[in-house]
Tab-separated table of N, CA and C in Angstrom:
chain	number	residue	atom	x	y	z
A	1	MET	N	11.929	14.798	-10.046
A	1	MET	CA	11.036	14.117	-10.957
A	1	MET	C	10.258	15.083	-11.836
A	2	GLY	N	10.411	16.356	-11.616
A	2	GLY	CA	9.700	17.320	-12.436
A	2	GLY	C	8.432	17.848	-11.808
A	3	VAL	N	8.157	17.478	-10.573
A	3	VAL	CA	6.966	17.936	-9.864
A	3	VAL	C	7.343	19.160	-9.041
A	4	SER	N	6.467	20.152	-9.026
A	4	SER	CA	6.762	21.357	-8.251
A	4	SER	C	6.787	21.034	-6.758
A	5	LYS	N	7.575	21.793	-6.033
A	5	LYS	CA	7.711	21.581	-4.595
A	5	LYS	C	6.374	21.782	-3.886
A	6	CYS	N	5.571	22.697	-4.383
A	6	CYS	CA	4.259	22.986	-3.791
A	6	CYS	C	3.361	21.742	-3.813
A	7	VAL	N	3.308	21.074	-4.953
A	7	VAL	CA	2.469	19.875	-5.086
A	7	VAL	C	3.053	18.724	-4.272
A	8	ALA	N	4.352	18.506	-4.391
A	8	ALA	CA	4.990	17.390	-3.691
A	8	ALA	C	4.893	17.533	-2.177
A	9	SER	N	5.033	18.745	-1.669
A	9	SER	CA	4.979	18.938	-0.217
A	9	SER	C	3.573	18.724	0.340
A	10	PHE	N	2.570	18.723	-0.524
A	10	PHE	CA	1.210	18.425	-0.080
A	10	PHE	C	0.862	16.950	-0.276
A	11	THR	N	1.136	16.417	-1.467
A	11	THR	CA	0.661	15.067	-1.794
A	11	THR	C	1.478	13.951	-1.150
A	12	ILE	N	2.774	14.125	-1.033
A	12	ILE	CA	3.596	13.049	-0.460
A	12	ILE	C	3.255	12.804	1.017
A	13	PRO	N	3.209	13.823	1.884
A	13	PRO	CA	2.819	13.545	3.275
A	13	PRO	C	1.392	13.009	3.402
A	14	LEU	N	0.485	13.536	2.576
A	14	LEU	CA	-0.891	13.048	2.613
A	14	LEU	C	-0.951	11.585	2.177
A	15	GLY	N	-0.234	11.255	1.113
A	15	GLY	CA	-0.205	9.877	0.639
A	15	GLY	C	0.440	8.935	1.633
A	16	ALA	N	1.498	9.392	2.296
A	16	ALA	CA	2.165	8.550	3.296
A	16	ALA	C	1.242	8.258	4.468
A	17	THR	N	0.288	9.139	4.700
A	17	THR	CA	-0.635	8.964	5.816
A	17	THR	C	-1.833	8.096	5.452
A	18	ILE	N	-2.446	8.336	4.300
A	18	ILE	CA	-3.713	7.643	4.015
A	18	ILE	C	-3.688	6.739	2.788
A	19	ASN	N	-2.652	6.755	1.995
A	19	ASN	CA	-2.629	5.956	0.770
A	19	ASN	C	-1.799	4.690	0.989
A	20	MET	N	-2.395	3.707	1.632
A	20	MET	CA	-1.703	2.459	1.940
A	20	MET	C	-2.218	1.330	1.045
A	21	ASP	N	-1.953	1.463	-0.253
A	21	ASP	CA	-2.419	0.468	-1.226
A	21	ASP	C	-1.872	-0.918	-0.918
A	22	GLY	N	-0.592	-0.980	-0.648
A	22	GLY	CA	0.059	-2.263	-0.395
A	22	GLY	C	-0.526	-2.975	0.804
A	23	THR	N	-0.860	-2.225	1.835
A	23	THR	CA	-1.449	-2.814	3.035
A	23	THR	C	-2.819	-3.404	2.725
A	24	ALA	N	-3.635	-2.680	1.990
A	24	ALA	CA	-4.974	-3.168	1.646
A	24	ALA	C	-4.897	-4.415	0.764
A	25	ILE	N	-3.986	-4.408	-0.194
A	25	ILE	CA	-3.833	-5.568	-1.080
A	25	ILE	C	-3.380	-6.784	-0.287
A	26	MET	N	-2.387	-6.599	0.593
A	26	MET	CA	-1.884	-7.715	1.391
A	26	MET	C	-2.978	-8.293	2.274
A	27	GLN	N	-3.794	-7.446	2.852
A	27	GLN	CA	-4.851	-7.943	3.727
A	27	GLN	C	-5.874	-8.765	2.950
A	28	GLY	N	-6.212	-8.326	1.756
A	28	GLY	CA	-7.136	-9.107	0.937
A	28	GLY	C	-6.570	-10.467	0.570
A	29	VAL	N	-5.315	-10.489	0.165
A	29	VAL	CA	-4.663	-11.757	-0.195
A	29	VAL	C	-4.520	-12.646	1.036
A	30	ALA	N	-4.178	-12.057	2.177
A	30	ALA	CA	-4.014	-12.838	3.406
A	30	ALA	C	-5.332	-13.463	3.846
A	31	VAL	N	-6.429	-12.753	3.685
A	31	VAL	CA	-7.740	-13.299	4.049
A	31	VAL	C	-8.069	-14.504	3.173
A	32	VAL	N	-7.821	-14.407	1.886
A	32	VAL	CA	-8.073	-15.540	0.984
A	32	VAL	C	-7.174	-16.715	1.361
A	33	PHE	N	-5.910	-16.439	1.671
A	33	PHE	CA	-4.972	-17.490	2.068
A	33	PHE	C	-5.445	-18.193	3.338
A	34	VAL	N	-5.787	-17.423	4.358
A	34	VAL	CA	-6.222	-18.009	5.630
A	34	VAL	C	-7.515	-18.794	5.441
A	35	SER	N	-8.432	-18.290	4.642
A	35	SER	CA	-9.691	-19.012	4.428
A	35	SER	C	-9.451	-20.344	3.732
A	36	GLN	N	-8.512	-20.375	2.799
A	36	GLN	CA	-8.228	-21.634	2.110
A	36	GLN	C	-7.488	-22.613	3.009
A	37	VAL	N	-6.597	-22.114	3.850
A	37	VAL	CA	-5.886	-23.000	4.779
A	37	VAL	C	-6.867	-23.657	5.746
A	38	TYR	N	-7.824	-22.896	6.243
A	38	TYR	CA	-8.801	-23.424	7.192
A	38	TYR	C	-9.998	-24.087	6.508
A	39	GLY	N	-10.048	-24.063	5.187
A	39	GLY	CA	-11.136	-24.704	4.461
A	39	GLY	C	-12.471	-23.991	4.605
A	40	ILE	N	-12.429	-22.696	4.814
A	40	ILE	CA	-13.652	-21.903	4.966
A	40	ILE	C	-13.918	-21.181	3.648
A	41	GLU	N	-15.111	-21.383	3.118
A	41	GLU	CA	-15.451	-20.763	1.841
A	41	GLU	C	-15.975	-19.346	2.072
A	42	LEU	N	-15.469	-18.419	1.293
A	42	LEU	CA	-15.906	-17.031	1.392
A	42	LEU	C	-16.976	-16.747	0.342
A	43	THR	N	-18.008	-16.037	0.744
A	43	THR	CA	-19.084	-15.662	-0.174
A	43	THR	C	-18.773	-14.305	-0.805
A	44	LEU	N	-19.617	-13.907	-1.741
A	44	LEU	CA	-19.462	-12.594	-2.358
A	44	LEU	C	-19.583	-11.490	-1.310
A	45	ALA	N	-20.514	-11.663	-0.378
A	45	ALA	CA	-20.675	-10.676	0.699
A	45	ALA	C	-19.414	-10.602	1.559
A	46	SER	N	-18.770	-11.748	1.768
A	46	SER	CA	-17.518	-11.767	2.537
A	46	SER	C	-16.422	-11.001	1.811
A	47	PHE	N	-16.333	-11.195	0.503
A	47	PHE	CA	-15.318	-10.474	-0.274
A	47	PHE	C	-15.562	-8.967	-0.242
A	48	LEU	N	-16.824	-8.570	-0.346
A	48	LEU	CA	-17.150	-7.143	-0.273
A	48	LEU	C	-16.815	-6.575	1.106
A	49	THR	N	-17.060	-7.371	2.152
A	49	THR	CA	-16.700	-6.951	3.507
A	49	THR	C	-15.195	-6.800	3.645
A	50	VAL	N	-14.445	-7.739	3.065
A	50	VAL	CA	-12.981	-7.660	3.102
A	50	VAL	C	-12.503	-6.400	2.390
A	51	ILE	N	-13.076	-6.111	1.229
A	51	ILE	CA	-12.672	-4.920	0.474
A	51	ILE	C	-12.919	-3.665	1.302
A	52	LEU	N	-14.107	-3.558	1.879
A	52	LEU	CA	-14.444	-2.376	2.670
A	52	LEU	C	-13.573	-2.274	3.922
A	53	THR	N	-13.456	-3.370	4.660
A	53	THR	CA	-12.696	-3.350	5.908
A	53	THR	C	-11.215	-3.117	5.658
A	54	ALA	N	-10.654	-3.773	4.652
A	54	ALA	CA	-9.230	-3.598	4.356
A	54	ALA	C	-8.935	-2.176	3.898
A	55	THR	N	-9.840	-1.597	3.128
A	55	THR	CA	-9.646	-0.214	2.680
A	55	THR	C	-9.681	0.743	3.858
A	56	LEU	N	-10.685	0.602	4.710
A	56	LEU	CA	-10.785	1.476	5.881
A	56	LEU	C	-9.616	1.262	6.838
A	57	ALA	N	-9.219	0.008	7.022
A	57	ALA	CA	-8.096	-0.274	7.919
A	57	ALA	C	-6.795	0.294	7.372
A	58	SER	N	-6.606	0.211	6.069
A	58	SER	CA	-5.357	0.719	5.498
A	58	SER	C	-5.304	2.240	5.523
A	59	VAL	N	-6.448	2.898	5.401
A	59	VAL	CA	-6.473	4.364	5.496
A	59	VAL	C	-6.155	4.796	6.926
A	60	GLY	N	-6.651	4.049	7.900
A	60	GLY	CA	-6.432	4.404	9.300
A	60	GLY	C	-5.158	3.859	9.899
A	61	THR	N	-4.362	3.168	9.108
A	61	THR	CA	-3.138	2.553	9.608
A	61	THR	C	-2.005	3.567	9.665
A	62	ALA	N	-1.250	3.513	10.740
A	62	ALA	CA	-0.049	4.351	10.833
A	62	ALA	C	1.026	3.767	9.929
A	63	GLY	N	1.887	4.610	9.420
A	63	GLY	CA	2.939	4.162	8.514
A	63	GLY	C	4.160	3.641	9.244
A	64	VAL	N	3.988	2.599	10.027
A	64	VAL	CA	5.101	1.995	10.756
A	64	VAL	C	5.225	0.531	10.355
A	65	PRO	N	6.422	-0.026	10.399
A	65	PRO	CA	6.613	-1.419	9.991
A	65	PRO	C	5.819	-2.395	10.860
A	66	GLY	N	5.223	-3.368	10.227
A	66	GLY	CA	4.548	-4.444	10.928
A	66	GLY	C	3.125	-4.161	11.370
A	67	VAL	N	2.619	-2.975	11.125
A	67	VAL	CA	1.276	-2.645	11.599
A	67	VAL	C	0.202	-3.357	10.776
A	68	GLY	N	0.558	-3.842	9.602
A	68	GLY	CA	-0.398	-4.565	8.771
A	68	GLY	C	-0.937	-5.811	9.449
A	69	LEU	N	-0.122	-6.453	10.285
A	69	LEU	CA	-0.585	-7.639	11.010
A	69	LEU	C	-1.651	-7.279	12.036
A	70	VAL	N	-1.504	-6.128	12.653
A	70	VAL	CA	-2.482	-5.702	13.654
A	70	VAL	C	-3.835	-5.461	12.991
A	71	THR	N	-3.825	-4.762	11.872
A	71	THR	CA	-5.088	-4.487	11.188
A	71	THR	C	-5.648	-5.733	10.505
A	72	LEU	N	-4.782	-6.681	10.186
A	72	LEU	CA	-5.256	-7.926	9.578
A	72	LEU	C	-6.187	-8.671	10.524
A	73	SER	N	-5.925	-8.599	11.821
A	73	SER	CA	-6.805	-9.267	12.781
A	73	SER	C	-8.225	-8.709	12.698
A	74	MET	N	-8.339	-7.409	12.489
A	74	MET	CA	-9.654	-6.789	12.351
A	74	MET	C	-10.356	-7.278	11.080
A	75	VAL	N	-9.604	-7.385	9.993
A	75	VAL	CA	-10.187	-7.825	8.724
A	75	VAL	C	-10.601	-9.294	8.811
A	76	LEU	N	-9.778	-10.121	9.444
A	76	LEU	CA	-10.122	-11.539	9.590
A	76	LEU	C	-11.396	-11.721	10.408
A	77	THR	N	-11.504	-11.011	11.521
A	77	THR	CA	-12.704	-11.163	12.349
A	77	THR	C	-13.948	-10.608	11.662
A	78	SER	N	-13.786	-9.652	10.769
A	78	SER	CA	-14.959	-9.086	10.088
A	78	SER	C	-15.652	-10.098	9.184
A	79	VAL	N	-14.921	-11.114	8.737
A	79	VAL	CA	-15.532	-12.147	7.888
A	79	VAL	C	-15.604	-13.503	8.584
A	80	GLY	N	-15.363	-13.521	9.889
A	80	GLY	CA	-15.516	-14.739	10.669
A	80	GLY	C	-14.394	-15.750	10.528
A	81	LEU	N	-13.222	-15.306	10.149
A	81	LEU	CA	-12.073	-16.212	10.054
A	81	LEU	C	-11.300	-16.192	11.367
A	82	PRO	N	-10.648	-17.314	11.708
A	82	PRO	CA	-9.898	-17.352	12.966
A	82	PRO	C	-8.679	-16.423	12.932
A	83	VAL	N	-8.527	-15.645	13.991
A	83	VAL	CA	-7.408	-14.708	14.097
A	83	VAL	C	-6.085	-15.462	14.204
A	84	GLU	N	-6.141	-16.711	14.610
A	84	GLU	CA	-4.928	-17.520	14.720
A	84	GLU	C	-4.228	-17.687	13.379
A	85	GLY	N	-4.948	-17.446	12.296
A	85	GLY	CA	-4.362	-17.534	10.960
A	85	GLY	C	-3.237	-16.543	10.743
A	86	ILE	N	-3.193	-15.506	11.561
A	86	ILE	CA	-2.104	-14.527	11.455
A	86	ILE	C	-0.759	-15.195	11.712
A	87	ALA	N	-0.754	-16.227	12.555
A	87	ALA	CA	0.498	-16.930	12.853
A	87	ALA	C	1.112	-17.531	11.588
A	88	LEU	N	0.284	-17.901	10.630
A	88	LEU	CA	0.793	-18.452	9.374
A	88	LEU	C	1.518	-17.393	8.547
A	89	ILE	N	1.137	-16.154	8.731
A	89	ILE	CA	1.698	-15.065	7.934
A	89	ILE	C	2.879	-14.398	8.630
A	90	MET	N	2.947	-14.518	9.951
A	90	MET	CA	4.001	-13.837	10.715
A	90	MET	C	5.411	-14.199	10.264
A	91	GLY	N	5.607	-15.420	9.868
A	91	GLY	CA	6.946	-15.865	9.471
A	91	GLY	C	7.495	-15.155	8.248
A	92	ILE	N	6.625	-14.752	7.355
A	92	ILE	CA	7.095	-14.080	6.139
A	92	ILE	C	6.690	-12.611	6.091
A	93	ASP	N	6.168	-12.104	7.216
A	93	ASP	CA	5.665	-10.729	7.197
A	93	ASP	C	6.763	-9.709	6.946
A	94	ARG	N	7.977	-9.971	7.351
A	94	ARG	CA	9.052	-8.994	7.104
A	94	ARG	C	9.259	-8.801	5.602
A	95	LEU	N	9.229	-9.895	4.850
A	95	LEU	CA	9.345	-9.781	3.395
A	95	LEU	C	8.115	-9.103	2.798
A	96	LEU	N	6.946	-9.471	3.296
A	96	LEU	CA	5.717	-8.840	2.820
A	96	LEU	C	5.709	-7.352	3.134
A	97	ASP	N	6.250	-6.992	4.298
A	97	ASP	CA	6.276	-5.590	4.704
A	97	ASP	C	7.118	-4.755	3.748
A	98	MET	N	8.229	-5.316	3.301
A	98	MET	CA	9.077	-4.580	2.355
A	98	MET	C	8.361	-4.377	1.020
A	99	THR	N	7.648	-5.390	0.556
A	99	THR	CA	6.937	-5.240	-0.716
A	99	THR	C	5.733	-4.311	-0.567
A	100	ARG	N	5.070	-4.353	0.601
A	100	ARG	CA	3.971	-3.406	0.851
A	100	ARG	C	4.479	-1.976	0.793
A	101	THR	N	5.652	-1.753	1.358
A	101	THR	CA	6.228	-0.410	1.359
A	101	THR	C	6.498	0.065	-0.059
A	102	VAL	N	7.023	-0.814	-0.900
A	102	VAL	CA	7.283	-0.445	-2.297
A	102	VAL	C	5.983	-0.063	-2.999
A	103	VAL	N	4.938	-0.846	-2.794
A	103	VAL	CA	3.647	-0.548	-3.424
A	103	VAL	C	3.089	0.773	-2.898
A	104	ASN	N	3.192	0.994	-1.590
A	104	ASN	CA	2.694	2.246	-1.007
A	104	ASN	C	3.431	3.460	-1.566
A	105	ILE	N	4.747	3.382	-1.634
A	105	ILE	CA	5.546	4.513	-2.120
A	105	ILE	C	5.298	4.753	-3.607
A	106	THR	N	5.185	3.684	-4.375
A	106	THR	CA	4.901	3.832	-5.802
A	106	THR	C	3.543	4.499	-6.011
A	107	GLY	N	2.561	4.103	-5.226
A	107	GLY	CA	1.245	4.731	-5.307
A	107	GLY	C	1.295	6.213	-4.972
A	108	ASP	N	2.076	6.568	-3.957
A	108	ASP	CA	2.221	7.983	-3.588
A	108	ASP	C	2.874	8.776	-4.713
A	109	ALA	N	3.906	8.201	-5.322
A	109	ALA	CA	4.609	8.896	-6.408
A	109	ALA	C	3.706	9.076	-7.627
A	110	VAL	N	2.953	8.046	-7.966
A	110	VAL	CA	2.052	8.133	-9.121
A	110	VAL	C	0.960	9.175	-8.873
A	111	CYS	N	0.384	9.169	-7.682
A	111	CYS	CA	-0.641	10.173	-7.357
A	111	CYS	C	-0.062	11.582	-7.415
A	112	THR	N	1.166	11.746	-6.954
A	112	THR	CA	1.817	13.056	-7.005
A	112	THR	C	2.008	13.504	-8.445
A	113	LEU	N	2.444	12.591	-9.303
A	113	LEU	CA	2.611	12.933	-10.716
A	113	LEU	C	1.277	13.295	-11.375
A	114	ILE	N	0.234	12.569	-11.050
A	114	ILE	CA	-1.083	12.850	-11.632
A	114	ILE	C	-1.592	14.220	-11.193
A	115	VAL	N	-1.479	14.505	-9.897
A	115	VAL	CA	-1.934	15.808	-9.395
A	115	VAL	C	-1.119	16.929	-10.027
A	116	ALA	N	0.199	16.745	-10.108
A	116	ALA	CA	1.056	17.778	-10.698
A	116	ALA	C	0.692	18.016	-12.159
A	117	LYS	N	0.425	16.946	-12.878
A	117	LYS	CA	0.065	17.093	-14.293
A	117	LYS	C	-1.282	17.805	-14.440
A	118	LYS	N	-2.254	17.448	-13.612
A	118	LYS	CA	-3.574	18.089	-13.670
A	118	LYS	C	-3.500	19.571	-13.300
A	119	GLU	N	-2.615	19.899	-12.367
A	119	GLU	CA	-2.480	21.287	-11.916
A	119	GLU	C	-1.472	22.075	-12.751
A	120	LYS	N	-0.962	21.435	-13.787
A	120	LYS	CA	0.043	22.053	-14.670
A	120	LYS	C	1.283	22.496	-13.893
A	121	GLU	N	1.683	21.650	-12.942
A	121	GLU	CA	2.872	21.883	-12.124
A	121	GLU	C	3.912	20.794	-12.387
A	122	PHE	N	3.866	20.216	-13.574
A	122	PHE	CA	4.745	19.104	-13.931
A	122	PHE	C	5.653	19.539	-15.067
A	123	ASP	N	6.958	19.378	-14.868
A	123	ASP	CA	7.951	19.750	-15.878
A	123	ASP	C	8.424	18.477	-16.581
A	124	GLN	N	7.908	18.238	-17.785
A	124	GLN	CA	8.258	17.024	-18.527
A	124	GLN	C	9.725	16.989	-18.915
A	125	GLU	N	10.316	18.138	-19.122
A	125	GLU	CA	11.725	18.190	-19.514
A	125	GLU	C	12.612	17.595	-18.419
A	126	ILE	N	12.326	17.921	-17.183
A	126	ILE	CA	13.095	17.353	-16.067
A	126	ILE	C	12.801	15.862	-15.939
A	127	PHE	N	11.529	15.482	-16.094
A	127	PHE	CA	11.127	14.087	-15.931
A	127	PHE	C	11.791	13.185	-16.965
A	128	TYR	N	11.826	13.634	-18.217
A	128	TYR	CA	12.374	12.811	-19.292
A	128	TYR	C	13.846	13.080	-19.565
A	129	ASN	N	14.488	13.896	-18.757
A	129	ASN	CA	15.893	14.237	-18.950
A	129	ASN	C	16.767	12.992	-18.821
A	130	ASP	N	17.752	12.883	-19.681
A	130	ASP	CA	18.704	11.778	-19.637
A	130	ASP	C	19.698	12.048	-18.511
A	131	ASN	N	19.688	11.205	-17.493
A	131	ASN	CA	20.551	11.400	-16.331
A	131	ASN	C	21.823	10.572	-16.401
A	132	SER	N	22.236	10.161	-17.584
A	132	SER	CA	23.433	9.327	-17.700
A	132	SER	C	24.677	10.071	-17.234
A	133	GLU	N	24.698	11.397	-17.391
A	133	GLU	CA	25.843	12.173	-16.919
A	133	GLU	C	25.954	12.101	-15.406
A	134	LEU	N	24.832	12.147	-14.716
A	134	LEU	CA	24.840	12.048	-13.262
A	134	LEU	C	25.291	10.667	-12.808
A	135	GLU	N	24.857	9.637	-13.521
A	135	GLU	CA	25.239	8.278	-13.171
A	135	GLU	C	26.736	8.068	-13.356
A	136	GLU	N	27.305	8.617	-14.416
A	136	GLU	CA	28.741	8.492	-14.658
A	136	GLU	C	29.531	9.249	-13.603
A	137	ALA	N	29.040	10.403	-13.179
A	137	ALA	CA	29.728	11.186	-12.156
A	137	ALA	C	29.711	10.465	-10.815
A	138	ALA	N	28.666	9.707	-10.550
A	138	ALA	CA	28.566	8.982	-9.289
A	138	ALA	C	29.529	7.808	-9.239
A	139	ILE	N	29.904	7.284	-10.392
A	139	ILE	CA	30.811	6.131	-10.443
A	139	ILE	C	32.194	6.627	-10.271
C-alpha cells in the first residue's frame, strides 16, 4: 500500500489490539435496538454512558470472533437494560461479526496510512500505481 514496514509493523498490531471501531458501533446500535424492543426510553445521560462504556469495552476487547456479545452485556447493564436482550441479537451475530471485522480492519488501515503520511513514510507512487498488470497475470 505504500506504507513503510517500520510504520506498519507498529500500527497494525496496535490497531488490532485497541482499535475496535466496529465493536463500539455495534454495541451502540444494539443498545438502541434492545431499548426500543423493550419500550425503555434512553436519556441523554444514558447515551453518554453507552458511548463511554462501549468505547472502553471495545478497547479492552480481545480480537476474537463473538466477543462483542460478551461486552454487550456490560454495556446493556450500564444503562439498566435487560441482558436478556442479547438473545435477540445472537441469531444474527455471525453476520454482524463479519461486518464488525471489516470496519475494524478498515479503521486500522486508515490509521496506518495517516501515521505513515504524517511521518513521511508513505510512498504515493506505490499507493496510486496501476495494478492492472498484476490482475491480468493472476487470471
